Amino acid sequence: MEQLDLYLSIAIKAAKMSGDILKRNFKKQFIIEDKGNRDIVTSIDKASEELLYRYFQKVTPEINFYGEETLGNIEGISWVVDPLDGTKNYVHRIPYFGVSIALCEDLLPIVGVVYFPLLGELYMAIKGNGAFLVKNNEKSIFVKKQRILCSSTERIDHCFLATGFPHSKSQLLGDYMSELENVLKNVSAVRRFGSAAYDLCQVAKGTFDGFWEHGLESWDMAAGALIAEEAGCTVSKSDGAPWNIKSPTIFVSNPKLHTKLLDIFSSK
Ligand code: IPD
Ligand code: CA
Ligand code: CA
């Protein structure tokens, strides 16, 4: 087995274990605490990260670990994890949430797995090998691995986009709002689901033609960006410059729309 295939299987196992915690506790009572500016964390975010940290330390002690709730070391080769992407959806009992796991090398993802346990969808990619979706059947067994591809929409007025608001980083609102205004004047529709990992996987699957957001962190984007790229998307910053997991913005779309949408972001 190639080394990256091995790391992919490790990431899938970790995502399923974390996803089971998220699913099992979804309807239960859990602790919600304030964290930063109008931000929250639950005991389930923490339990999921604890599990991921312990598992990766056990099976890949040679690889650094960097998680949203405990941070760590992102240098060189590292697991970059969001133990629960869509915490506010989770708290409000909205099923768009999941766990996002990427193996990164020098700030670029080379393996990505995102699992949405309530939707029964697990997305995966290895750099250079395409992107895939596996679905749960009614007995919660994963079946039917299928390759996924981005959309082929070319017309801007047919364009169906997802975005995220930089709501707790108010200093980013100015640039974002002018882009949003320009986009809304040109495209068919814009949606905001509340999980960047979900948005990115839906662009990969061709549901959305593109997605952009300002102020995301490495753990929000790393796995989903690789999955989108491997599904044929172009990934950049929102000004078109090369993206990495530390970039302050991300813009992902099918390649036919990328330049046209970049022009629209910056139009006056
Ligand atoms: C958040 C979600 C949301 C995005 C926020 C993220 P979290 O992650 O991805 O869609 O707009 O910027 O912080 O806090 O639920 O892991
Ligand atoms: Ca997140
Ligand atoms: Ca999170």
mmCIF file of C-alpha atoms and ligand atoms in Angstrom:
data_model
loop_
_atom_site.group_PDB
_atom_site.id
_atom_site.type_symbol
_atom_site.label_atom_id
_atom_site.label_comp_id
_atom_site.label_asym_id
_atom_site.label_seq_id
_atom_site.Cartn_x
_atom_site.Cartn_y
_atom_site.Cartn_z
ATOM 1 C CA MET A 1 0.000 0.000 0.000
ATOM 2 C CA GLU A 2 1.315 3.424 -0.904
ATOM 3 C CA GLN A 3 2.082 5.659 2.086
ATOM 4 C CA LEU A 4 -0.637 8.212 1.242
ATOM 5 C CA ASP A 5 -3.225 5.417 0.834
ATOM 6 C CA LEU A 6 -2.298 4.278 4.328
ATOM 7 C CA TYR A 7 -2.707 7.807 5.698
ATOM 8 C CA LEU A 8 -6.056 8.095 3.908
ATOM 9 C CA SER A 9 -7.316 4.909 5.553
ATOM 10 C CA ILE A 10 -6.139 6.218 8.943
ATOM 11 C CA ALA A 11 -7.936 9.533 8.354
ATOM 12 C CA ILE A 12 -11.131 7.704 7.322
ATOM 13 C CA LYS A 13 -11.068 5.589 10.481
ATOM 14 C CA ALA A 14 -10.514 8.712 12.609
ATOM 15 C CA ALA A 15 -13.357 10.557 10.840
ATOM 16 C CA LYS A 16 -15.769 7.676 11.444
ATOM 17 C CA MET A 17 -14.888 7.488 15.158
ATOM 18 C CA SER A 18 -15.269 11.247 15.541
ATOM 19 C CA GLY A 19 -18.469 11.219 13.448
ATOM 20 C CA ASP A 20 -19.939 8.572 15.777
ATOM 21 C CA ILE A 21 -19.366 10.900 18.758
ATOM 22 C CA LEU A 22 -21.022 13.798 16.912
ATOM 23 C CA LYS A 23 -24.001 11.669 15.846
ATOM 24 C CA ARG A 24 -24.499 9.981 19.211
ATOM 25 C CA ASN A 25 -24.639 13.284 21.089
ATOM 26 C CA PHE A 26 -26.594 15.347 18.548
ATOM 27 C CA LYS A 27 -29.926 15.173 20.377
ATOM 28 C CA LYS A 28 -28.421 15.038 23.891
ATOM 29 C CA GLN A 29 -27.583 17.736 26.421
ATOM 30 C CA PHE A 30 -24.016 19.014 26.266
ATOM 31 C CA ILE A 31 -21.999 21.867 27.699
ATOM 32 C CA ILE A 32 -21.768 25.085 25.645
ATOM 33 C CA GLU A 33 -19.119 27.659 26.574
ATOM 34 C CA ASP A 34 -18.133 31.053 25.197
ATOM 35 C CA LYS A 35 -14.896 31.083 23.247
ATOM 36 C CA GLY A 36 -13.575 34.331 21.813
ATOM 37 C CA ASN A 37 -15.634 37.007 20.106
ATOM 38 C CA ARG A 38 -19.269 35.793 19.786
ATOM 39 C CA ASP A 39 -17.879 32.297 19.321
ATOM 40 C CA ILE A 40 -18.759 29.110 21.209
ATOM 41 C CA VAL A 41 -17.361 25.654 21.860
ATOM 42 C CA THR A 42 -19.206 22.580 23.134
ATOM 43 C CA SER A 43 -18.089 19.592 25.164
ATOM 44 C CA ILE A 44 -18.626 17.578 21.963
ATOM 45 C CA ASP A 45 -16.086 19.656 19.969
ATOM 46 C CA LYS A 46 -13.634 18.930 22.804
ATOM 47 C CA ALA A 47 -14.444 15.213 23.041
ATOM 48 C CA SER A 48 -14.063 14.802 19.287
ATOM 49 C CA GLU A 49 -10.686 16.562 19.262
ATOM 50 C CA GLU A 50 -9.463 14.545 22.246
ATOM 51 C CA LEU A 51 -10.321 11.324 20.402
ATOM 52 C CA LEU A 52 -8.601 12.502 17.216
ATOM 53 C CA TYR A 53 -5.499 13.653 19.076
ATOM 54 C CA ARG A 54 -5.131 10.353 20.958
ATOM 55 C CA TYR A 55 -5.738 8.254 17.859
ATOM 56 C CA PHE A 56 -3.257 10.133 15.656
ATOM 57 C CA GLN A 57 -0.635 10.147 18.431
ATOM 58 C CA LYS A 58 -1.026 6.375 18.707
ATOM 59 C CA VAL A 59 -0.954 5.419 15.022
ATOM 60 C CA THR A 60 1.188 8.205 13.509
ATOM 61 C CA PRO A 61 3.448 9.579 16.307
ATOM 62 C CA GLU A 62 5.864 10.792 13.609
ATOM 63 C CA ILE A 63 3.287 13.312 12.302
ATOM 64 C CA ASN A 64 2.516 16.664 13.959
ATOM 65 C CA PHE A 65 -1.033 17.393 15.135
ATOM 66 C CA TYR A 66 -2.838 20.724 14.805
ATOM 67 C CA GLY A 67 -6.480 20.957 15.935
ATOM 68 C CA GLU A 68 -8.918 23.826 16.403
ATOM 69 C CA GLU A 69 -9.437 23.288 20.134
ATOM 70 C CA THR A 70 -5.888 22.530 21.285
ATOM 71 C CA LEU A 71 -3.784 23.920 18.408
ATOM 72 C CA GLY A 72 -0.326 22.228 18.319
ATOM 73 C CA ASN A 73 2.279 22.121 15.573
ATOM 74 C CA ILE A 74 1.372 22.811 11.937
ATOM 75 C CA GLU A 75 4.932 22.725 10.558
ATOM 76 C CA GLY A 76 6.256 20.139 8.105
ATOM 77 C CA ILE A 77 3.898 17.169 7.919
ATOM 78 C CA SER A 78 0.867 17.579 10.147
ATOM 79 C CA TRP A 79 -2.696 16.430 10.669
ATOM 80 C CA VAL A 80 -4.884 19.548 10.538
ATOM 81 C CA VAL A 81 -8.280 18.812 12.079
ATOM 82 C CA ASP A 82 -11.566 20.512 12.771
ATOM 83 C CA PRO A 83 -13.261 18.173 15.254
ATOM 84 C CA LEU A 84 -16.697 19.714 14.587
ATOM 85 C CA ASP A 85 -17.200 22.095 11.686
ATOM 86 C CA GLY A 86 -20.583 23.777 12.018
ATOM 87 C CA THR A 87 -20.701 24.051 15.822
ATOM 88 C CA LYS A 88 -23.512 26.614 15.732
ATOM 89 C CA ASN A 89 -25.567 24.351 13.440
ATOM 90 C CA TYR A 90 -24.920 21.492 15.885
ATOM 91 C CA VAL A 91 -26.071 23.556 18.855
ATOM 92 C CA HIS A 92 -29.232 24.577 16.982
ATOM 93 C CA ARG A 93 -29.843 20.958 15.876
ATOM 94 C CA ILE A 94 -29.268 21.631 12.168
ATOM 95 C CA PRO A 95 -27.706 18.562 10.478
ATOM 96 C CA TYR A 96 -25.073 20.397 8.393
ATOM 97 C CA PHE A 97 -21.975 19.680 10.467
ATOM 98 C CA GLY A 98 -19.062 17.294 10.245
ATOM 99 C CA VAL A 99 -15.468 16.462 11.028
ATOM 100 C CA SER A 100 -12.667 17.629 8.752
ATOM 101 C CA ILE A 101 -9.230 15.969 8.659
ATOM 102 C CA ALA A 102 -6.311 16.849 6.383
ATOM 103 C CA LEU A 103 -2.766 15.671 6.165
ATOM 104 C CA CYS A 104 -0.705 18.702 5.163
ATOM 105 C CA GLU A 105 2.847 19.113 3.988
ATOM 106 C CA ASP A 106 4.337 22.600 4.211
ATOM 107 C CA LEU A 107 0.863 24.204 4.486
ATOM 108 C CA LEU A 108 -0.650 22.363 1.504
ATOM 109 C CA PRO A 109 -3.115 19.475 1.931
ATOM 110 C CA ILE A 110 -2.109 16.108 0.447
ATOM 111 C CA VAL A 111 -4.853 13.919 1.996
ATOM 112 C CA GLY A 112 -8.356 15.108 2.942
ATOM 113 C CA VAL A 113 -11.376 13.466 4.577
ATOM 114 C CA VAL A 114 -14.621 15.191 5.560
ATOM 115 C CA TYR A 115 -17.485 13.218 7.145
ATOM 116 C CA PHE A 116 -21.043 14.466 7.739
ATOM 117 C CA PRO A 117 -22.466 11.775 10.035
ATOM 118 C CA LEU A 118 -26.106 12.859 9.957
ATOM 119 C CA LEU A 119 -26.091 13.186 6.180
ATOM 120 C CA GLY A 120 -24.253 9.837 5.883
ATOM 121 C CA GLU A 121 -21.691 11.271 3.455
ATOM 122 C CA LEU A 122 -17.909 10.874 3.609
ATOM 123 C CA TYR A 123 -15.748 12.785 1.126
ATOM 124 C CA MET A 124 -12.093 11.933 0.508
ATOM 125 C CA ALA A 125 -9.131 12.809 -1.677
ATOM 126 C CA ILE A 126 -5.426 12.165 -2.110
ATOM 127 C CA LYS A 127 -3.408 14.779 -4.003
ATOM 128 C CA GLY A 128 -3.323 13.844 -7.693
ATOM 129 C CA ASN A 129 -5.799 10.936 -7.363
ATOM 130 C CA GLY A 130 -9.274 12.495 -7.709
ATOM 131 C CA ALA A 131 -12.050 13.066 -5.177
ATOM 132 C CA PHE A 132 -14.585 10.501 -3.982
ATOM 133 C CA LEU A 133 -17.821 10.289 -2.002
ATOM 134 C CA VAL A 134 -18.941 7.247 0.007
ATOM 135 C CA LYS A 135 -22.477 7.081 1.375
ATOM 136 C CA ASN A 136 -23.978 5.235 4.356
ATOM 137 C CA ASN A 137 -26.783 2.791 3.634
ATOM 138 C CA GLU A 138 -29.786 2.411 5.977
ATOM 139 C CA LYS A 139 -27.718 0.062 8.222
ATOM 140 C CA SER A 140 -24.984 2.738 8.545
ATOM 141 C CA ILE A 141 -22.582 0.699 6.427
ATOM 142 C CA PHE A 142 -20.520 2.633 3.885
ATOM 143 C CA VAL A 143 -21.369 1.578 0.328
ATOM 144 C CA LYS A 144 -21.010 2.879 -3.192
ATOM 145 C CA LYS A 145 -17.748 4.795 -3.530
ATOM 146 C CA GLN A 146 -18.195 7.206 -6.411
ATOM 147 C CA ARG A 147 -15.888 9.694 -8.057
ATOM 148 C CA ILE A 148 -17.108 13.292 -7.811
ATOM 149 C CA LEU A 149 -16.574 16.166 -10.230
ATOM 150 C CA CYS A 150 -17.219 19.881 -10.047
ATOM 151 C CA SER A 151 -19.968 21.530 -12.100
ATOM 152 C CA SER A 152 -19.574 22.654 -15.699
ATOM 153 C CA THR A 153 -21.718 25.790 -15.477
ATOM 154 C CA GLU A 154 -20.332 28.565 -17.679
ATOM 155 C CA ARG A 155 -22.945 31.300 -17.478
ATOM 156 C CA ILE A 156 -22.574 33.748 -14.620
ATOM 157 C CA ASP A 157 -26.324 34.353 -14.509
ATOM 158 C CA HIS A 158 -26.798 30.582 -13.934
ATOM 159 C CA CYS A 159 -24.140 30.489 -11.236
ATOM 160 C CA PHE A 160 -25.177 28.968 -7.845
ATOM 161 C CA LEU A 161 -22.718 29.930 -5.104
ATOM 162 C CA ALA A 162 -22.117 29.279 -1.418
ATOM 163 C CA THR A 163 -20.423 31.663 0.988
ATOM 164 C CA GLY A 164 -19.718 32.237 4.663
ATOM 165 C CA PHE A 165 -19.983 35.510 6.588
ATOM 166 C CA PRO A 166 -16.940 36.792 8.510
ATOM 167 C CA HIS A 167 -19.303 37.620 11.362
ATOM 168 C CA SER A 168 -16.962 37.410 14.362
ATOM 169 C CA LYS A 169 -14.103 39.152 12.511
ATOM 170 C CA SER A 170 -15.880 42.466 11.894
ATOM 171 C CA GLN A 171 -12.737 44.069 10.433
ATOM 172 C CA LEU A 172 -13.128 41.782 7.387
ATOM 173 C CA LEU A 173 -16.705 42.836 6.655
ATOM 174 C CA GLY A 174 -15.864 45.842 4.434
ATOM 175 C CA ASP A 175 -14.068 43.951 1.655
ATOM 176 C CA TYR A 176 -16.407 40.972 1.958
ATOM 177 C CA MET A 177 -19.600 43.049 1.717
ATOM 178 C CA SER A 178 -18.457 44.810 -1.453
ATOM 179 C CA GLU A 179 -17.672 41.413 -3.040
ATOM 180 C CA LEU A 180 -21.031 40.056 -1.914
ATOM 181 C CA GLU A 181 -22.872 43.029 -3.387
ATOM 182 C CA ASN A 182 -21.103 42.576 -6.738
ATOM 183 C CA VAL A 183 -21.812 38.847 -6.725
ATOM 184 C CA LEU A 184 -25.493 39.271 -5.832
ATOM 185 C CA LYS A 185 -25.945 41.654 -8.768
ATOM 186 C CA ASN A 186 -24.649 39.029 -11.225
ATOM 187 C CA VAL A 187 -25.263 35.400 -10.205
ATOM 188 C CA SER A 188 -28.351 33.208 -9.969
ATOM 189 C CA ALA A 189 -28.245 32.684 -6.161
ATOM 190 C CA VAL A 190 -26.029 32.613 -3.065
ATOM 191 C CA ARG A 191 -26.466 30.238 -0.068
ATOM 192 C CA ARG A 192 -24.952 30.260 3.458
ATOM 193 C CA PHE A 193 -25.011 26.835 5.171
ATOM 194 C CA GLY A 194 -22.788 27.438 8.228
ATOM 195 C CA SER A 195 -20.102 24.812 7.623
ATOM 196 C CA ALA A 196 -17.172 25.703 5.384
ATOM 197 C CA ALA A 197 -16.260 22.020 5.038
ATOM 198 C CA TYR A 198 -19.785 21.297 3.796
ATOM 199 C CA ASP A 199 -19.679 24.237 1.359
ATOM 200 C CA LEU A 200 -16.347 23.058 -0.092
ATOM 201 C CA CYS A 201 -17.522 19.453 -0.489
ATOM 202 C CA GLN A 202 -20.694 20.648 -2.225
ATOM 203 C CA VAL A 203 -18.604 22.612 -4.730
ATOM 204 C CA ALA A 204 -16.534 19.446 -5.249
ATOM 205 C CA LYS A 205 -19.732 17.483 -5.906
ATOM 206 C CA GLY A 206 -21.053 20.061 -8.371
ATOM 207 C CA THR A 207 -24.035 21.163 -6.251
ATOM 208 C CA PHE A 208 -22.571 24.655 -5.999
ATOM 209 C CA ASP A 209 -20.542 26.228 -8.789
ATOM 210 C CA GLY A 210 -18.301 28.037 -6.315
ATOM 211 C CA PHE A 211 -17.676 29.124 -2.714
ATOM 212 C CA TRP A 212 -15.770 31.952 -1.086
ATOM 213 C CA GLU A 213 -15.146 33.150 2.455
ATOM 214 C CA HIS A 214 -12.848 35.530 4.330
ATOM 215 C CA GLY A 215 -11.250 34.780 7.691
ATOM 216 C CA LEU A 216 -11.383 30.982 7.712
ATOM 217 C CA GLU A 217 -8.748 29.061 9.649
ATOM 218 C CA SER A 218 -6.566 26.231 8.349
ATOM 219 C CA TRP A 219 -8.723 23.534 10.010
ATOM 220 C CA ASP A 220 -11.893 24.861 8.307
ATOM 221 C CA MET A 221 -10.455 24.700 4.785
ATOM 222 C CA ALA A 222 -7.614 22.197 4.478
ATOM 223 C CA ALA A 223 -9.470 18.952 3.722
ATOM 224 C CA GLY A 224 -12.357 20.523 1.777
ATOM 225 C CA ALA A 225 -10.031 22.572 -0.436
ATOM 226 C CA LEU A 226 -8.099 19.443 -1.491
ATOM 227 C CA ILE A 227 -11.345 17.546 -2.146
ATOM 228 C CA ALA A 228 -12.601 20.443 -4.306
ATOM 229 C CA GLU A 229 -9.311 20.689 -6.192
ATOM 230 C CA GLU A 230 -9.251 16.950 -6.855
ATOM 231 C CA ALA A 231 -12.820 17.200 -8.167
ATOM 232 C CA GLY A 232 -11.552 19.624 -10.814
ATOM 233 C CA CYS A 233 -12.077 22.989 -9.089
ATOM 234 C CA THR A 234 -9.656 25.885 -9.187
ATOM 235 C CA VAL A 235 -8.624 26.968 -5.677
ATOM 236 C CA SER A 236 -7.176 30.425 -4.955
ATOM 237 C CA LYS A 237 -7.425 33.343 -2.582
ATOM 238 C CA SER A 238 -10.314 35.709 -3.323
ATOM 239 C CA ASP A 239 -7.941 37.949 -5.304
ATOM 240 C CA GLY A 240 -6.813 35.006 -7.470
ATOM 241 C CA ALA A 241 -3.394 34.572 -5.794
ATOM 242 C CA PRO A 242 -2.190 31.076 -4.819
ATOM 243 C CA TRP A 243 -3.886 29.618 -1.744
ATOM 244 C CA ASN A 244 -2.485 27.658 1.176
ATOM 245 C CA ILE A 245 -4.038 26.630 4.496
ATOM 246 C CA LYS A 246 -2.888 29.881 6.162
ATOM 247 C CA SER A 247 -4.453 32.137 3.508
ATOM 248 C CA PRO A 248 -6.842 34.797 4.856
ATOM 249 C CA THR A 249 -9.405 34.132 2.092
ATOM 250 C CA ILE A 250 -10.445 31.214 -0.089
ATOM 251 C CA PHE A 251 -12.249 31.129 -3.421
ATOM 252 C CA VAL A 252 -13.067 27.809 -5.077
ATOM 253 C CA SER A 253 -15.043 27.338 -8.283
ATOM 254 C CA ASN A 254 -15.277 25.286 -11.418
ATOM 255 C CA PRO A 255 -12.443 26.403 -13.750
ATOM 256 C CA LYS A 256 -14.827 27.827 -16.373
ATOM 257 C CA LEU A 257 -16.120 30.403 -13.898
ATOM 258 C CA HIS A 258 -12.997 31.243 -11.902
ATOM 259 C CA THR A 259 -11.693 34.232 -13.860
ATOM 260 C CA LYS A 260 -15.172 35.606 -14.520
ATOM 261 C CA LEU A 261 -16.026 35.493 -10.827
ATOM 262 C CA LEU A 262 -12.698 37.064 -9.848
ATOM 263 C CA ASP A 263 -13.549 39.966 -12.164
ATOM 264 C CA ILE A 264 -16.945 40.290 -10.515
ATOM 265 C CA PHE A 265 -15.476 40.286 -6.964
ATOM 266 C CA SER A 266 -13.342 43.311 -7.819
ATOM 267 C CA SER A 267 -15.762 45.164 -10.120
ATOM 268 C CA LYS A 268 -16.830 48.673 -9.093
HETATM 269 C C1 IPD B 1 -17.202 27.764 11.229
HETATM 270 C C2 IPD B 1 -17.952 27.289 10.009
HETATM 271 C C3 IPD B 1 -18.633 28.448 9.320
HETATM 272 C C4 IPD B 1 -17.671 29.544 8.983
HETATM 273 C C5 IPD B 1 -16.933 30.002 10.221
HETATM 274 C C6 IPD B 1 -16.224 28.828 10.872
HETATM 275 P P1 IPD B 1 -16.831 26.111 13.324
HETATM 276 O O1 IPD B 1 -16.489 26.705 11.841
HETATM 277 O O2 IPD B 1 -17.094 26.648 9.093
HETATM 278 O O3 IPD B 1 -19.257 28.035 8.118
HETATM 279 O O4 IPD B 1 -18.381 30.622 8.426
HETATM 280 O O5 IPD B 1 -16.003 30.989 9.863
HETATM 281 O O6 IPD B 1 -15.557 29.262 12.039
HETATM 282 O O7 IPD B 1 -16.563 27.209 14.304
HETATM 283 O O8 IPD B 1 -18.244 25.697 13.312
HETATM 284 O O9 IPD B 1 -15.860 24.987 13.427
HETATM 285 CA CA CA B 2 -14.706 25.140 11.417
HETATM 286 CA CA CA B 3 -14.866 23.564 14.722
#
